[in-house]
């Protein structure tokens, strides 16, 4: 792990000295979980500017899971931005997601292991720095979503703790003196009229003002919402979040640049690179789904081979519908298509017996003998009944987005825009998707938010069941797994159309 | 001169004998010894036939001059300082060349003023519309100095219908793209679309302090320029768009008056608005304040600087170098003193042909033309280009003094 920490630091002799001093006890230590710092002094606050890298040993598993969970939160933040969610909505969605996978309690919470939470937060952040420092685009996106996460936490933080945190760190501001306030009275009052408070002389007297270089608050400057004089901005303390965010953002951007220059040093550790590569895919392809049904076990009720023709058009996501249609059209589908579609159906609830019936019927241009010889083994293999007997899980969106065989991958990513639009219309027109919806979907595709595009299609085609824009597949979550899409779609149709579904089956 | 094409030989002679390469070098480099500010700086050349060459860089002024004389471009542009020499770009990884520093630049172009001027249109410019530019310079110069604290602002005539501003302060050089965008936002009042109505008020009615100061500068200019000189509101479509700023009840009254009396000139109409404001309510009343705000908005809408935002936002935007020749007008892009900009007359800026004539007559009179090629680098001293080069040199001296002061201050801390 030595190389890892080197990657965070520039190599001035001074830093190196500090690092050596810190590292010594770790290297000498025999215990694997030892930390150099005392739990209580290590993370006195919930908020963290991540100025110091984690200088302690971690297990590979911790390394990966802390990062993955954080990535889930960041991915949700990115999608929120892509979907134009308001700040309040974004905050709510992010908080919910944080509670689930990345809890971070304030000092008043005595029953939780705050140190462990904060250590995990710290570690996850730094692992993701490694994963996302490699390209300009990844860096930009990482900085943006991390800054939003910081803002969410700042917003939800306890006032007293927030103040203590602000005191703990030297920010580049000075307090504006009463004389100076008096001198610029007229301008300070005029520049803050957008405030919700009544801005008058009394307000001015009570509101502390901070003086910073104007470059610390470009957002306020751009909107002319701050008084400028000689290169300094006079920021009322209620707007100090702007200063914080700008500093957070700039520090992180700089640190990422520095990390990217040191990353070649990581090559010597062959354990880390695969993990990091996998993580950086996460932003393109969404986070590996944690959908529990994806584990390889059949979820939901059992499905019969002859139900699939009616289920596919009603409930399958575009990737699987295309697979189904090409199977019906050609009465054949190549190896990876069989594999991807096969495990999808398996997890949907198709038993091995039914699967064999389904594939046998589908491959109608082959004789029984040919079928048994060429395909039966593969099908049984995917159920874990042959060879090394591994019960393969269904492919997640991430896998389909980054597959080597794009013809069986995610159509939103791999299809040309023209083909995708044709496919969308021909597949979903009967479920309420119109030409007018296409520009929005194609916009998400163009921005590379493929899972957002897919989620939007879900919302449009399930509007009849009362799914609203922004609701996603439930609680505003996005599609990260084809099976999740199908399962949710089937759940939605159940109460109302149970009868007719049964009839179709019969 | 005007519309005749300028011959390549004329360009070449100008570059060989007159172009002040040494002064340009000092200005970009902030010191006499070549530094990264010059050696890692991108230059781009425009050759006849729309051939555009990017990512050139040079070791010093002579190196630049040699290449300019070899390529003989119609003009050349200055870009950012990179983390490496731009000419080595081909040998580097694709994304390795990144811009680090760059003067903060602004560009004002007369075409953006077409909706508010009657004297000329498109590329044309006369002394009357120059008043728009000088108003813009006054406002921007004050804002950039007073509000942003910049000291080293150089204004350069673009050769035809606009003006550029180059800010060389260390702080300005190091601004990120995001910060540049923020400055542009701060200084942009007129929305991008030609018809856009300004909206500058904070909260209900307050004018931000920066615009209050701008307004004080622009009030008089609005009267002399828009009302008296351009007489802009004589036509119906012009006064109709003027009325859009005014609260509806007053606007409809004014419309009635003006439709009946088509002969009213802009000064009469402005008086009518003022009368409406006084009629609308007592001093301090809501209606009176709304009319007051409307009149302020109108002044800003018609005279506030109109920036070409894209030029300023990105460090890697290229901008034509000072002292280039405008290929259509033949005029030199000369520096302008913002203090005396009201007296500046674009028609009086020397053209390249005029300068070469001056050289010839100086040579025949003094007989110094035989002095040989070694003398050529200071030939500009014998032409009307001299005051302009002196202006750049003086500007650079101020800049260098500050750089030296800072260096010394940094030294004593050790």
PDB file of N, CA, C and O in Angstrom, chain B residues 69-110:
ATOM      1  N   UNK B  69       8.437  37.146 -40.794  1.00  0.00           N
ATOM      2  CA  UNK B  69       8.899  37.576 -42.107  1.00  0.00           C
ATOM      3  C   UNK B  69       8.893  36.419 -43.104  1.00  0.00           C
ATOM      4  O   UNK B  69       8.693  36.607 -44.302  1.00  0.00           O
ATOM      5  N   UNK B  70       9.123  35.225 -42.616  1.00  0.00           N
ATOM      6  CA  UNK B  70       9.140  34.065 -43.504  1.00  0.00           C
ATOM      7  C   UNK B  70       7.725  33.725 -43.971  1.00  0.00           C
ATOM      8  O   UNK B  70       7.479  33.519 -45.151  1.00  0.00           O
ATOM      9  N   UNK B  71       6.778  33.684 -43.020  1.00  0.00           N
ATOM     10  CA  UNK B  71       5.406  33.295 -43.378  1.00  0.00           C
ATOM     11  C   UNK B  71       4.619  34.461 -43.976  1.00  0.00           C
ATOM     12  O   UNK B  71       3.661  34.257 -44.705  1.00  0.00           O
ATOM     13  N   UNK B  72       5.005  35.677 -43.617  1.00  0.00           N
ATOM     14  CA  UNK B  72       4.323  36.883 -44.075  1.00  0.00           C
ATOM     15  C   UNK B  72       2.799  36.785 -43.926  1.00  0.00           C
ATOM     16  O   UNK B  72       2.070  36.854 -44.919  1.00  0.00           O
ATOM     17  N   UNK B  73       2.297  36.628 -42.702  1.00  0.00           N
ATOM     18  CA  UNK B  73       0.856  36.433 -42.499  1.00  0.00           C
ATOM     19  C   UNK B  73       0.073  37.734 -42.642  1.00  0.00           C
ATOM     20  O   UNK B  73       0.638  38.815 -42.559  1.00  0.00           O
ATOM     21  N   UNK B  74      -1.230  37.599 -42.892  1.00  0.00           N
ATOM     22  CA  UNK B  74      -2.100  38.771 -42.907  1.00  0.00           C
ATOM     23  C   UNK B  74      -2.218  39.362 -41.511  1.00  0.00           C
ATOM     24  O   UNK B  74      -2.410  40.556 -41.330  1.00  0.00           O
ATOM     25  N   UNK B  75      -2.190  38.450 -40.540  1.00  0.00           N
ATOM     26  CA  UNK B  75      -2.181  38.900 -39.153  1.00  0.00           C
ATOM     27  C   UNK B  75      -1.710  37.743 -38.290  1.00  0.00           C
ATOM     28  O   UNK B  75      -1.685  36.593 -38.745  1.00  0.00           O
ATOM     29  N   UNK B  76      -1.332  38.027 -37.057  1.00  0.00           N
ATOM     30  CA  UNK B  76      -1.063  36.915 -36.148  1.00  0.00           C
ATOM     31  C   UNK B  76      -1.708  37.164 -34.798  1.00  0.00           C
ATOM     32  O   UNK B  76      -1.990  38.301 -34.418  1.00  0.00           O
ATOM     33  N   UNK B  77      -1.983  36.066 -34.097  1.00  0.00           N
ATOM     34  CA  UNK B  77      -2.746  36.150 -32.864  1.00  0.00           C
ATOM     35  C   UNK B  77      -1.944  35.590 -31.703  1.00  0.00           C
ATOM     36  O   UNK B  77      -1.030  34.785 -31.884  1.00  0.00           O
ATOM     37  N   UNK B  78      -2.309  36.043 -30.518  1.00  0.00           N
ATOM     38  CA  UNK B  78      -1.594  35.635 -29.317  1.00  0.00           C
ATOM     39  C   UNK B  78      -2.517  34.782 -28.449  1.00  0.00           C
ATOM     40  O   UNK B  78      -3.675  35.135 -28.231  1.00  0.00           O
ATOM     41  N   UNK B  79      -1.987  33.668 -27.995  1.00  0.00           N
ATOM     42  CA  UNK B  79      -2.774  32.747 -27.170  1.00  0.00           C
ATOM     43  C   UNK B  79      -2.210  32.669 -25.763  1.00  0.00           C
ATOM     44  O   UNK B  79      -1.516  33.573 -25.307  1.00  0.00           O
ATOM     45  N   UNK B  80      -2.504  31.578 -25.070  1.00  0.00           N
ATOM     46  CA  UNK B  80      -2.088  31.445 -23.677  1.00  0.00           C
ATOM     47  C   UNK B  80      -0.649  30.957 -23.510  1.00  0.00           C
ATOM     48  O   UNK B  80      -0.007  30.551 -24.476  1.00  0.00           O
ATOM     49  N   UNK B  81      -0.180  31.015 -22.273  1.00  0.00           N
ATOM     50  CA  UNK B  81       1.079  30.396 -21.890  1.00  0.00           C
ATOM     51  C   UNK B  81       0.747  28.969 -21.462  1.00  0.00           C
ATOM     52  O   UNK B  81      -0.119  28.769 -20.615  1.00  0.00           O
ATOM     53  N   UNK B  82       1.414  27.993 -22.060  1.00  0.00           N
ATOM     54  CA  UNK B  82       1.120  26.592 -21.761  1.00  0.00           C
ATOM     55  C   UNK B  82       2.132  26.022 -20.774  1.00  0.00           C
ATOM     56  O   UNK B  82       3.133  26.663 -20.441  1.00  0.00           O
ATOM     57  N   UNK B  83       1.885  24.795 -20.356  1.00  0.00           N
ATOM     58  CA  UNK B  83       2.809  24.108 -19.460  1.00  0.00           C
ATOM     59  C   UNK B  83       4.052  23.612 -20.193  1.00  0.00           C
ATOM     60  O   UNK B  83       4.998  23.142 -19.581  1.00  0.00           O
ATOM     61  N   UNK B  84       4.033  23.671 -21.535  1.00  0.00           N
ATOM     62  CA  UNK B  84       5.203  23.282 -22.330  1.00  0.00           C
ATOM     63  C   UNK B  84       5.211  24.156 -23.576  1.00  0.00           C
ATOM     64  O   UNK B  84       4.276  24.921 -23.803  1.00  0.00           O
ATOM     65  N   UNK B  85       6.250  24.031 -24.369  1.00  0.00           N
ATOM     66  CA  UNK B  85       6.293  24.844 -25.581  1.00  0.00           C
ATOM     67  C   UNK B  85       5.266  24.333 -26.588  1.00  0.00           C
ATOM     68  O   UNK B  85       5.314  23.167 -26.981  1.00  0.00           O
ATOM     69  N   UNK B  86       4.376  25.197 -27.021  1.00  0.00           N
ATOM     70  CA  UNK B  86       3.331  24.744 -27.948  1.00  0.00           C
ATOM     71  C   UNK B  86       3.893  24.108 -29.220  1.00  0.00           C
ATOM     72  O   UNK B  86       3.282  23.224 -29.798  1.00  0.00           O
ATOM     73  N   UNK B  87       5.073  24.540 -29.650  1.00  0.00           N
ATOM     74  CA  UNK B  87       5.594  23.964 -30.901  1.00  0.00           C
ATOM     75  C   UNK B  87       5.971  22.497 -30.724  1.00  0.00           C
ATOM     76  O   UNK B  87       6.124  21.776 -31.703  1.00  0.00           O
ATOM     77  N   UNK B  88       6.092  22.049 -29.467  1.00  0.00           N
ATOM     78  CA  UNK B  88       6.391  20.632 -29.221  1.00  0.00           C
ATOM     79  C   UNK B  88       5.134  19.785 -29.125  1.00  0.00           C
ATOM     80  O   UNK B  88       5.187  18.611 -28.770  1.00  0.00           O
ATOM     81  N   UNK B  89       3.994  20.387 -29.416  1.00  0.00           N
ATOM     82  CA  UNK B  89       2.727  19.698 -29.224  1.00  0.00           C
ATOM     83  C   UNK B  89       2.686  18.311 -29.863  1.00  0.00           C
ATOM     84  O   UNK B  89       2.202  17.359 -29.273  1.00  0.00           O
ATOM     85  N   UNK B  90       3.240  18.232 -31.091  1.00  0.00           N
ATOM     86  CA  UNK B  90       3.136  16.963 -31.813  1.00  0.00           C
ATOM     87  C   UNK B  90       3.892  15.840 -31.132  1.00  0.00           C
ATOM     88  O   UNK B  90       3.592  14.666 -31.331  1.00  0.00           O
ATOM     89  N   UNK B  91       4.882  16.198 -30.315  1.00  0.00           N
ATOM     90  CA  UNK B  91       5.669  15.144 -29.677  1.00  0.00           C
ATOM     91  C   UNK B  91       5.086  14.730 -28.319  1.00  0.00           C
ATOM     92  O   UNK B  91       5.624  13.882 -27.654  1.00  0.00           O
ATOM     93  N   UNK B  92       3.970  15.372 -27.940  1.00  0.00           N
ATOM     94  CA  UNK B  92       3.442  15.096 -26.602  1.00  0.00           C
ATOM     95  C   UNK B  92       2.181  14.252 -26.669  1.00  0.00           C
ATOM     96  O   UNK B  92       1.579  14.106 -27.714  1.00  0.00           O
ATOM     97  N   UNK B  93       1.796  13.753 -25.493  1.00  0.00           N
ATOM     98  CA  UNK B  93       0.511  13.073 -25.411  1.00  0.00           C
ATOM     99  C   UNK B  93      -0.580  14.064 -25.778  1.00  0.00           C
ATOM    100  O   UNK B  93      -0.443  15.260 -25.587  1.00  0.00           O
ATOM    101  N   UNK B  94      -1.683  13.528 -26.280  1.00  0.00           N
ATOM    102  CA  UNK B  94      -2.739  14.368 -26.830  1.00  0.00           C
ATOM    103  C   UNK B  94      -3.204  15.455 -25.864  1.00  0.00           C
ATOM    104  O   UNK B  94      -3.419  16.592 -26.243  1.00  0.00           O
ATOM    105  N   UNK B  95      -3.404  15.070 -24.617  1.00  0.00           N
ATOM    106  CA  UNK B  95      -4.007  16.018 -23.685  1.00  0.00           C
ATOM    107  C   UNK B  95      -2.979  16.719 -22.804  1.00  0.00           C
ATOM    108  O   UNK B  95      -3.333  17.419 -21.877  1.00  0.00           O
ATOM    109  N   UNK B  96      -1.684  16.489 -23.107  1.00  0.00           N
ATOM    110  CA  UNK B  96      -0.655  16.973 -22.187  1.00  0.00           C
ATOM    111  C   UNK B  96      -0.497  18.489 -22.204  1.00  0.00           C
ATOM    112  O   UNK B  96      -0.097  19.077 -21.210  1.00  0.00           O
ATOM    113  N   UNK B  97      -0.810  19.127 -23.332  1.00  0.00           N
ATOM    114  CA  UNK B  97      -0.600  20.573 -23.436  1.00  0.00           C
ATOM    115  C   UNK B  97      -1.803  21.308 -22.849  1.00  0.00           C
ATOM    116  O   UNK B  97      -2.890  21.285 -23.406  1.00  0.00           O
ATOM    117  N   UNK B  98      -1.597  21.953 -21.691  1.00  0.00           N
ATOM    118  CA  UNK B  98      -2.724  22.662 -21.096  1.00  0.00           C
ATOM    119  C   UNK B  98      -2.356  24.124 -20.848  1.00  0.00           C
ATOM    120  O   UNK B  98      -1.238  24.418 -20.433  1.00  0.00           O
ATOM    121  N   UNK B  99      -3.293  25.016 -21.090  1.00  0.00           N
ATOM    122  CA  UNK B  99      -3.038  26.437 -20.865  1.00  0.00           C
ATOM    123  C   UNK B  99      -2.958  26.750 -19.379  1.00  0.00           C
ATOM    124  O   UNK B  99      -3.777  26.250 -18.603  1.00  0.00           O
ATOM    125  N   UNK B 100      -1.969  27.526 -18.980  1.00  0.00           N
ATOM    126  CA  UNK B 100      -1.810  27.872 -17.572  1.00  0.00           C
ATOM    127  C   UNK B 100      -2.162  29.333 -17.320  1.00  0.00           C
ATOM    128  O   UNK B 100      -2.880  29.656 -16.390  1.00  0.00           O
ATOM    129  N   UNK B 101      -1.604  30.213 -18.142  1.00  0.00           N
ATOM    130  CA  UNK B 101      -1.792  31.633 -17.901  1.00  0.00           C
ATOM    131  C   UNK B 101      -2.176  32.332 -19.185  1.00  0.00           C
ATOM    132  O   UNK B 101      -1.907  31.847 -20.282  1.00  0.00           O
ATOM    133  N   UNK B 102      -2.761  33.526 -18.976  1.00  0.00           N
ATOM    134  CA  UNK B 102      -3.175  34.257 -20.161  1.00  0.00           C
ATOM    135  C   UNK B 102      -3.679  35.622 -19.693  1.00  0.00           C
ATOM    136  O   UNK B 102      -4.343  35.704 -18.663  1.00  0.00           O
ATOM    137  N   UNK B 103      -3.344  36.684 -20.427  1.00  0.00           N
ATOM    138  CA  UNK B 103      -3.925  37.965 -20.105  1.00  0.00           C
ATOM    139  C   UNK B 103      -5.448  37.825 -20.095  1.00  0.00           C
ATOM    140  O   UNK B 103      -6.003  37.051 -20.876  1.00  0.00           O
ATOM    141  N   UNK B 104      -6.081  38.573 -19.219  1.00  0.00           N
ATOM    142  CA  UNK B 104      -7.538  38.647 -19.281  1.00  0.00           C
ATOM    143  C   UNK B 104      -7.872  39.611 -20.412  1.00  0.00           C
ATOM    144  O   UNK B 104      -7.380  40.737 -20.430  1.00  0.00           O
ATOM    145  N   UNK B 105      -8.659  39.159 -21.384  1.00  0.00           N
ATOM    146  CA  UNK B 105      -8.922  40.009 -22.548  1.00  0.00           C
ATOM    147  C   UNK B 105     -10.409  40.275 -22.719  1.00  0.00           C
ATOM    148  O   UNK B 105     -11.250  39.461 -22.334  1.00  0.00           O
ATOM    149  N   UNK B 106     -10.712  41.418 -23.257  1.00  0.00           N
ATOM    150  CA  UNK B 106     -12.091  41.754 -23.602  1.00  0.00           C
ATOM    151  C   UNK B 106     -12.122  42.269 -25.026  1.00  0.00           C
ATOM    152  O   UNK B 106     -11.153  42.835 -25.522  1.00  0.00           O
ATOM    153  N   UNK B 107     -13.242  42.045 -25.677  1.00  0.00           N
ATOM    154  CA  UNK B 107     -13.411  42.470 -27.054  1.00  0.00           C
ATOM    155  C   UNK B 107     -14.772  43.145 -27.179  1.00  0.00           C
ATOM    156  O   UNK B 107     -15.782  42.583 -26.775  1.00  0.00           O
ATOM    157  N   UNK B 108     -14.772  44.372 -27.668  1.00  0.00           N
ATOM    158  CA  UNK B 108     -16.048  45.042 -27.948  1.00  0.00           C
ATOM    159  C   UNK B 108     -16.099  45.285 -29.444  1.00  0.00           C
ATOM    160  O   UNK B 108     -15.140  45.777 -30.034  1.00  0.00           O
ATOM    161  N   UNK B 109     -17.214  44.903 -30.036  1.00  0.00           N
ATOM    162  CA  UNK B 109     -17.336  45.005 -31.485  1.00  0.00           C
ATOM    163  C   UNK B 109     -18.554  45.850 -31.816  1.00  0.00           C
ATOM    164  O   UNK B 109     -19.627  45.649 -31.257  1.00  0.00           O
ATOM    165  N   UNK B 110     -18.381  46.783 -32.724  1.00  0.00           N
ATOM    166  CA  UNK B 110     -19.447  47.724 -33.051  1.00  0.00           C
ATOM    167  C   UNK B 110     -20.700  47.025 -33.576  1.00  0.00           C
ATOM    168  O   UNK B 110     -21.811  47.535 -33.425  1.00  0.00           O
TER     169      UNK B 110
END
